[in-house]
């Protein structure tokens, strides 16, 4: 009887320790949520501890992410039709802000970024002639 109580206590302590340890890999960053509120963000790689039941950990990729889009048709300043394919490369610089804005979902981030980039690209293409678009001398007007 006495041994079974000690075994139960040891098992409970081990489960508590296992639930309080988490690892952040070198290519990741993490944040800790305490009952849904951000308490620590931009956690560096390594072995870390948290409260087992109250706190949860969200891990995010620190590497560059690519936003790829399908080709779209735009009109130049002289009303010539061009098909443009683009991609954008970025990374999460502030995990707390990223989580508050998107809930940690990369699809939401891509859905918010794509129209901003597309509108900016459309404005740049609409203000240039076809010759200006295909020439290598675009740096002076940017």
XYZ file of C-alpha atoms in Angstrom, residues 63-109:
47
model
C 13.598 31.417 -41.226
C 12.670 33.442 -44.286
C 9.176 32.686 -45.576
C 8.147 33.017 -49.224
C 4.819 34.446 -50.342
C 4.292 33.210 -53.884
C 1.410 34.393 -56.050
C -0.059 33.450 -59.383
C 0.704 35.641 -62.408
C -1.623 38.618 -62.796
C -2.320 41.015 -65.641
C -1.619 44.735 -65.242
C -1.756 47.752 -67.532
C 1.191 50.069 -68.041
C 0.906 53.862 -68.253
C 0.437 53.541 -72.009
C -2.352 50.942 -71.492
C -0.325 47.938 -72.633
C -1.227 44.628 -71.028
C 1.571 42.839 -69.140
C 1.538 39.631 -67.125
C 3.551 39.845 -63.897
C 4.510 37.084 -61.509
C 6.049 38.055 -58.169
C 7.049 36.657 -54.827
C 7.876 38.258 -51.506
C 10.350 37.071 -48.900
C 10.070 37.972 -45.235
C 10.406 36.737 -41.700
C 8.716 37.245 -38.346
C 10.587 40.034 -36.584
C 8.294 40.331 -33.537
C 6.432 37.183 -32.529
C 4.074 38.977 -30.128
C 2.852 41.421 -32.780
C 2.590 38.638 -35.348
C 0.486 36.517 -33.000
C -1.823 39.411 -32.062
C -2.382 40.294 -35.734
C -2.826 36.801 -37.171
C -3.416 34.418 -34.282
C -0.243 32.632 -35.370
C -1.764 31.430 -38.650
C 0.560 31.946 -41.654
C -2.404 31.739 -44.061
C -3.932 34.824 -42.435
C -0.593 36.634 -42.676
